Short mmCIF file of C-alpha atoms (C1' of nucleotides) in Angstrom, two decimals:
data_model
loop_
_atom_site.label_atom_id
_atom_site.label_comp_id
_atom_site.label_asym_id
_atom_site.label_seq_id
_atom_site.Cartn_x
_atom_site.Cartn_y
_atom_site.Cartn_z
CA UNK Q 1 30.94 14.04 -21.76
CA UNK Q 2 29.28 12.45 -18.90
CA UNK Q 3 25.63 11.08 -19.31
CA UNK Q 4 23.67 13.72 -17.31
CA UNK Q 5 25.24 16.60 -19.06
CA UNK Q 6 22.27 17.70 -20.94
CA UNK Q 7 20.41 21.00 -20.27
CA UNK Q 8 16.89 22.18 -20.07
CA UNK Q 9 16.43 23.03 -23.47
CA UNK Q 10 18.15 19.89 -25.03
CA UNK Q 11 15.85 18.01 -22.84
CA UNK Q 12 13.19 20.01 -24.28
CA UNK Q 13 14.36 19.72 -27.93
CA UNK Q 14 14.40 16.05 -27.48
CA UNK Q 15 11.22 15.44 -25.92
CA UNK Q 16 9.44 17.32 -28.64
CA UNK Q 17 11.00 15.37 -31.30
CA UNK Q 18 9.78 12.30 -29.40
CA UNK Q 19 6.08 13.66 -28.90
CA UNK Q 20 4.96 12.65 -32.53
CA UNK Q 21 3.58 9.44 -33.34
CA UNK Q 22 5.36 9.45 -36.93
CA UNK Q 23 8.72 10.17 -35.65
CA UNK Q 24 8.34 7.29 -32.99
CA UNK Q 25 7.52 4.92 -35.88
CA UNK Q 26 10.30 5.89 -37.65
CA UNK Q 27 12.47 5.23 -34.67
CA UNK Q 28 10.47 2.21 -34.17
CA UNK Q 29 11.33 0.91 -37.29
CA UNK Q 30 14.65 1.78 -37.35
CA UNK Q 31 14.95 -0.57 -34.11
CA UNK Q 32 13.80 -3.10 -36.08
CA UNK Q 33 15.98 -2.62 -38.74
CA UNK Q 34 19.37 -2.87 -36.93
CA UNK Q 35 19.22 0.64 -36.23
CA UNK Q 36 19.30 1.86 -39.83
CA UNK Q 37 16.38 3.30 -42.03
CA UNK Q 38 15.79 4.97 -46.03
CA UNK Q 39 13.43 7.52 -46.19
CA UNK Q 40 11.98 6.11 -49.13
CA UNK Q 41 11.06 3.21 -46.43
CA UNK Q 42 9.74 5.61 -44.08
CA UNK Q 43 7.30 7.35 -46.80
CA UNK Q 44 5.77 3.75 -47.63
CA UNK Q 45 5.52 3.08 -43.62
CA UNK Q 46 3.93 6.33 -42.58
CA UNK Q 47 1.54 7.22 -45.75
CA UNK Q 48 2.99 10.60 -45.66
CA UNK Q 49 4.11 12.59 -48.68
CA UNK Q 50 8.26 12.44 -48.99
CA UNK Q 51 8.73 16.29 -47.59
CA UNK Q 52 6.39 15.37 -44.75
CA UNK Q 53 9.06 12.51 -43.82
CA UNK Q 54 12.00 14.75 -44.39
CA UNK Q 55 10.73 17.20 -42.39
CA UNK Q 56 10.23 14.38 -39.54
CA UNK Q 57 13.41 13.08 -39.97
CA UNK Q 58 15.33 16.62 -39.99
CA UNK Q 59 13.50 17.02 -36.32
CA UNK Q 60 15.24 13.87 -35.40
CA UNK Q 61 18.56 14.85 -36.66
CA UNK Q 62 18.44 18.23 -34.99
CA UNK Q 63 17.41 16.90 -31.89
CA UNK Q 64 20.65 14.67 -32.14
CA UNK Q 65 18.69 11.24 -31.94
CA UNK Q 66 19.72 10.16 -35.48
CA UNK Q 67 22.49 10.97 -37.93
CA UNK Q 68 22.52 10.64 -41.46
CA UNK Q 69 25.20 8.68 -43.61
CA UNK Q 70 25.45 6.98 -47.11
CA UNK Q 71 26.09 3.55 -48.14
CA UNK Q 72 26.55 3.89 -52.03
CA UNK Q 73 23.89 5.73 -53.52
CA UNK Q 74 21.62 5.57 -50.62
CA UNK Q 75 21.21 7.55 -47.85
CA UNK Q 76 20.72 6.32 -44.64
CA UNK Q 77 19.74 7.39 -40.97
CA UNK Q 78 20.83 5.84 -37.74
CA UNK Q 79 19.61 5.95 -34.19
CA UNK Q 80 22.04 7.72 -31.77
CA UNK Q 81 21.99 5.60 -28.53
CA UNK Q 82 24.39 7.97 -26.68
CA UNK Q 83 21.84 10.81 -26.89
CA UNK Q 84 19.05 8.89 -26.04
CA UNK Q 85 20.81 7.38 -23.08
CA UNK Q 86 21.68 11.01 -21.90
CA UNK Q 87 18.29 11.88 -22.45
CA UNK Q 88 16.89 9.18 -20.13
CA UNK Q 89 19.44 9.68 -17.66
CA UNK Q 90 18.91 13.73 -17.59
CA UNK Q 91 15.14 12.32 -16.71
CA UNK Q 92 16.21 10.61 -13.85
CA UNK Q 93 16.90 13.89 -12.34
CA UNK Q 94 13.15 15.12 -12.39
CA UNK J 1 2.20 -4.13 -14.48
CA UNK J 2 5.57 -4.14 -16.10
CA UNK J 3 7.82 -1.10 -16.72
CA UNK J 4 7.85 -1.72 -20.43
CA UNK J 5 4.40 -1.83 -20.49
CA UNK J 6 3.78 1.36 -22.32
CA UNK J 7 2.43 1.79 -25.91
CA UNK J 8 3.16 4.02 -28.60
CA UNK J 9 0.50 7.03 -27.78
CA UNK J 10 1.46 6.92 -23.90
CA UNK J 11 4.93 7.53 -25.03
CA UNK J 12 4.02 10.19 -27.17
CA UNK J 13 1.79 11.85 -24.82
CA UNK J 14 4.38 12.18 -22.07
CA UNK J 15 7.00 12.92 -24.64
CA UNK J 16 4.57 16.21 -25.71
CA UNK J 17 4.04 17.05 -21.98
CA UNK J 18 7.72 17.09 -21.64
CA UNK J 19 8.45 19.20 -24.69
CA UNK J 20 7.74 22.51 -23.24
CA UNK J 21 10.56 24.47 -21.30
CA UNK J 22 7.73 25.66 -18.29
CA UNK J 23 6.63 22.49 -18.00
CA UNK J 24 10.13 21.15 -17.15
CA UNK J 25 10.70 24.08 -14.91
CA UNK J 26 7.56 22.96 -13.08
CA UNK J 27 9.03 19.47 -12.49
CA UNK J 28 12.44 20.77 -11.59
CA UNK J 29 10.80 22.76 -8.97
CA UNK J 30 8.97 20.06 -7.86
CA UNK J 31 12.25 17.99 -7.73
CA UNK J 32 13.86 20.81 -5.75
CA UNK J 33 10.83 21.00 -3.08
CA UNK J 34 10.39 17.40 -2.10
CA UNK J 35 8.52 16.36 -5.22
CA UNK J 36 5.90 18.92 -4.16
CA UNK J 37 4.72 22.27 -5.59
CA UNK J 38 1.69 24.67 -5.48
CA UNK J 39 -0.02 26.47 -8.35
CA UNK J 40 0.79 29.77 -6.92
CA UNK J 41 4.33 28.92 -6.51
CA UNK J 42 4.44 27.99 -10.16
CA UNK J 43 3.03 31.20 -11.37
CA UNK J 44 5.65 33.28 -9.53
CA UNK J 45 8.66 30.90 -11.09
CA UNK J 46 7.57 31.16 -14.69
CA UNK J 47 6.08 34.59 -14.69
CA UNK J 48 2.85 33.27 -16.48
CA UNK J 49 -0.60 34.06 -15.82
CA UNK J 50 -2.42 31.66 -13.44
CA UNK J 51 -4.63 30.03 -16.39
CA UNK J 52 -1.61 29.34 -18.23
CA UNK J 53 0.33 27.76 -15.60
CA UNK J 54 -3.14 25.75 -14.76
CA UNK J 55 -2.95 24.51 -18.64
CA UNK J 56 0.67 23.16 -17.98
CA UNK J 57 -0.21 21.55 -14.99
CA UNK J 58 -3.12 19.88 -16.76
CA UNK J 59 -0.90 18.55 -19.54
CA UNK J 60 1.42 17.01 -16.95
CA UNK J 61 -1.44 15.32 -15.33
CA UNK J 62 -3.16 14.00 -18.26
CA UNK J 63 0.05 12.37 -19.30
CA UNK J 64 0.13 10.93 -15.86
CA UNK J 65 3.50 12.50 -15.02
CA UNK J 66 2.08 14.22 -11.75
CA UNK J 67 -1.10 13.95 -9.73
CA UNK J 68 -3.02 16.50 -7.52
CA UNK J 69 -3.83 15.79 -3.82
CA UNK J 70 -4.71 18.38 -0.72
CA UNK J 71 -3.20 19.34 2.31
CA UNK J 72 -5.66 21.56 4.52
CA UNK J 73 -6.70 24.44 2.21
CA UNK J 74 -3.97 23.77 -0.04
CA UNK J 75 -3.70 22.11 -3.50
CA UNK J 76 -0.24 20.16 -3.93
CA UNK J 77 0.96 18.29 -7.12
CA UNK J 78 3.62 15.71 -7.06
CA UNK J 79 5.74 13.81 -9.41
CA UNK J 80 4.47 10.17 -10.34
CA UNK J 81 8.03 8.66 -10.36
CA UNK J 82 6.75 5.32 -11.44
CA UNK J 83 4.93 6.76 -14.75
CA UNK J 84 8.52 8.73 -15.16
CA UNK J 85 10.47 5.19 -14.87
CA UNK J 86 7.85 3.38 -17.47
CA UNK J 87 8.66 5.97 -19.96
CA UNK J 88 12.18 5.59 -19.57
CA UNK J 89 12.00 1.96 -19.65
CA UNK J 90 9.90 2.31 -23.11
CA UNK J 91 12.89 4.66 -24.62
CA UNK J 92 14.97 1.56 -24.12
CA UNK J 93 13.40 -0.23 -26.70
CA UNK J 94 14.33 2.43 -29.43
"C1'" DT N 1 25.58 14.20 -71.16
"C1'" DT N 2 21.03 12.90 -70.22
"C1'" DT N 3 17.76 10.43 -67.47
"C1'" DA N 4 16.32 8.41 -63.12
"C1'" DT N 5 16.48 8.14 -58.29
"C1'" DA N 6 16.93 9.65 -53.52
"C1'" DT N 7 16.20 13.41 -50.37
"C1'" DA N 8 16.04 18.41 -49.21
"C1'" DT N 9 14.16 23.10 -49.30
"C1'" DT N 10 10.54 26.79 -49.90
"C1'" DG N 11 6.43 28.62 -49.29
"C1'" DA N 12 1.64 28.38 -48.02
"C1'" DA N 13 -2.42 25.98 -46.23
"C1'" DA N 14 -4.36 23.22 -42.42
"C1'" DT N 15 -3.89 22.26 -37.84
"C1'" DA N 16 -2.61 22.21 -33.04
"C1'" DT N 17 -0.56 24.77 -29.07
"C1'" DT N 18 0.00 28.47 -25.81
"C1'" DT N 19 -1.46 32.27 -23.66
"C1'" DC N 20 -4.67 35.22 -21.04
"C1'" DA N 21 -8.71 37.84 -19.51
"C1'" DA N 22 -13.25 36.61 -17.58
"C1'" DT N 23 -15.70 33.59 -15.14
"C1'" DG N 24 -16.45 29.42 -12.59
"C1'" DT N 25 -16.16 26.30 -8.30
"C1'" DA N 26 -14.75 25.10 -3.81
"C1'" DT N 27 -13.22 25.75 0.42
"C1'" DT N 28 -11.67 28.40 4.61
"C1'" DA N 29 -11.69 32.52 7.72
"C1'" DA N 30 -14.11 36.12 9.26
"C1'" DT X 1 -23.35 34.77 5.05
"C1'" DT X 2 -19.69 37.37 3.17
"C1'" DA X 3 -15.18 37.97 1.68
"C1'" DA X 4 -10.71 36.08 0.82
"C1'" DT X 5 -7.65 32.64 -1.22
"C1'" DA X 6 -6.60 28.71 -4.71
"C1'" DC X 7 -7.32 26.60 -8.61
"C1'" DA X 8 -10.23 25.21 -12.91
"C1'" DT X 9 -12.51 26.23 -17.20
"C1'" DT X 10 -14.03 28.72 -21.29
"C1'" DG X 11 -13.00 31.27 -25.44
"C1'" DA X 12 -10.50 33.89 -28.29
"C1'" DA X 13 -6.00 35.55 -30.26
"C1'" DA X 14 -1.34 34.49 -31.17
"C1'" DT X 15 2.10 31.46 -31.94
"C1'" DA X 16 4.01 27.19 -33.62
"C1'" DT X 17 3.60 23.11 -35.94
"C1'" DT X 18 2.43 19.84 -39.41
"C1'" DT X 19 1.41 18.53 -44.35
"C1'" DC X 20 2.19 18.76 -49.25
"C1'" DA X 21 2.99 20.55 -53.99
"C1'" DA X 22 6.20 22.41 -56.69
"C1'" DT X 23 11.36 22.60 -57.06
"C1'" DA X 24 16.15 21.99 -56.22
"C1'" DT X 25 20.04 19.43 -55.26
"C1'" DA X 26 23.11 15.56 -55.66
"C1'" DT X 27 24.57 11.01 -57.01
"C1'" DA X 28 24.64 7.53 -60.24
"C1'" DA X 29 23.24 4.61 -64.38
"C1'" DA X 30 22.70 4.69 -69.15
#
DNA sequence: TTTATATATTGAAATATTTCAATGTATTAA
DNA sequence: TTAATACATTGAAATATTTCAATATATAAA
């Protein structure tokens, strides 16, 4: 799969996911935290109710920007660098 | 001004501007057309009423992604590559 | 098994965005 | 000066997104 292999509707979805300050803060915090974050951490960070944070995380997951996994009893989310790189490459063509 | 000199709220604004299929098509068409486009052209391309196209173009202008200029009696819009590059660089830090 | 912890889903209200008819502005051709 | 062309603005309806209380699910500790 080539880096530039991303269609307009994928670019739209990722742009939408990135077009919210809360979601950008989640991604920023993940970066500071070795690419990982817990949902509860994000709740504290954003001063948002837990379902709101869950909603934002879902948008990021649906855009393919992060993925969920588990360590012991805790859920984690991690940035998907490949998708972000593909997105950045796709924008080059504009 | 360094490429990575872009704050979170600018990234949010640009992402929002890119998060719409009509606006992405406008940018795509500009690319095909040596970086330029007329509003009327965009109306035909998108099958949208003229005020809607004007609205979308405004969003792109406000995000700094395109700028308006004139040739003779015609208005033109052109992609601002510098801003797009800065945006792509800012995303690298996520 | 019961309780606690972490996250997801649902549904509805609040808010933001998109769309277009009507109208305004600015420029140019006739 | 009048008419035509190109784009912008306003205001209101349609649509989409965000937010959270309530509730559900899933796992692990007690």
